[in-house]
């Protein structure tokens, strides 16, 4: 994917076409479908704003909160949203979504606005190789929701192995039984995909949610059908909320059009 270079002017539609790659990521079409009926969204681990650009294509989207601990990545996201004239819908939070607020933790990554950053060194090859990190402040999604007096309709989470830590900071949100979570689940040498999934399923049980394996559009209650994956996407829904019918028509990695 090519991005806007310094001192290079491009029209917004050209920039959009460069950030949204010709080969879609696994979850882009699912996110696009979910955002069609969303008023408020949290984009946790927003990186350069690709998911936010997809979400802001929905005319119903009122507000999107972009949350990323790397201020250099967040500044690129802001630039991309400005170039596409959707920055008015965005609030940018340069903190690490976590299970508690106000802590200072290490973010492992290469120097710069790179992807692959993680609060767990084992989950980022670049951080492990370079030994580079910087300190970031944490915030829970519950505190963020309280500060702005909102409950998000959708929370997208892509945090390189810290999925459960983010969920543990969103218990009050979950108790409202309104929010849908779209999560990219990761694994590494120190945490298998089965262990990470089990922790997510336990969170679901404790907070009256049910999980769905998006690749197969099926209920996820144990780990046998995902144990072969290095990463996968899961949809968490409140206890009384049905799986969206429109998602059943969308395959993993479908093009946005």
Coordinates of C-alpha atoms in Angstrom, one line a residue, residues 72 109-114 130 132:
X72 CA 3.2 9.1 14.9
X109 CA 7.8 -1.2 17.9
X110 CA 10.3 0.1 15.4
X111 CA 10.9 3.8 15.6
X112 CA 8.3 5.7 13.5
X113 CA 4.7 5.3 12.4
X114 CA 4.9 1.6 11.9
X130 CA 15.2 -3.8 17.5
X132 CA 12.9 -0.5 20.7

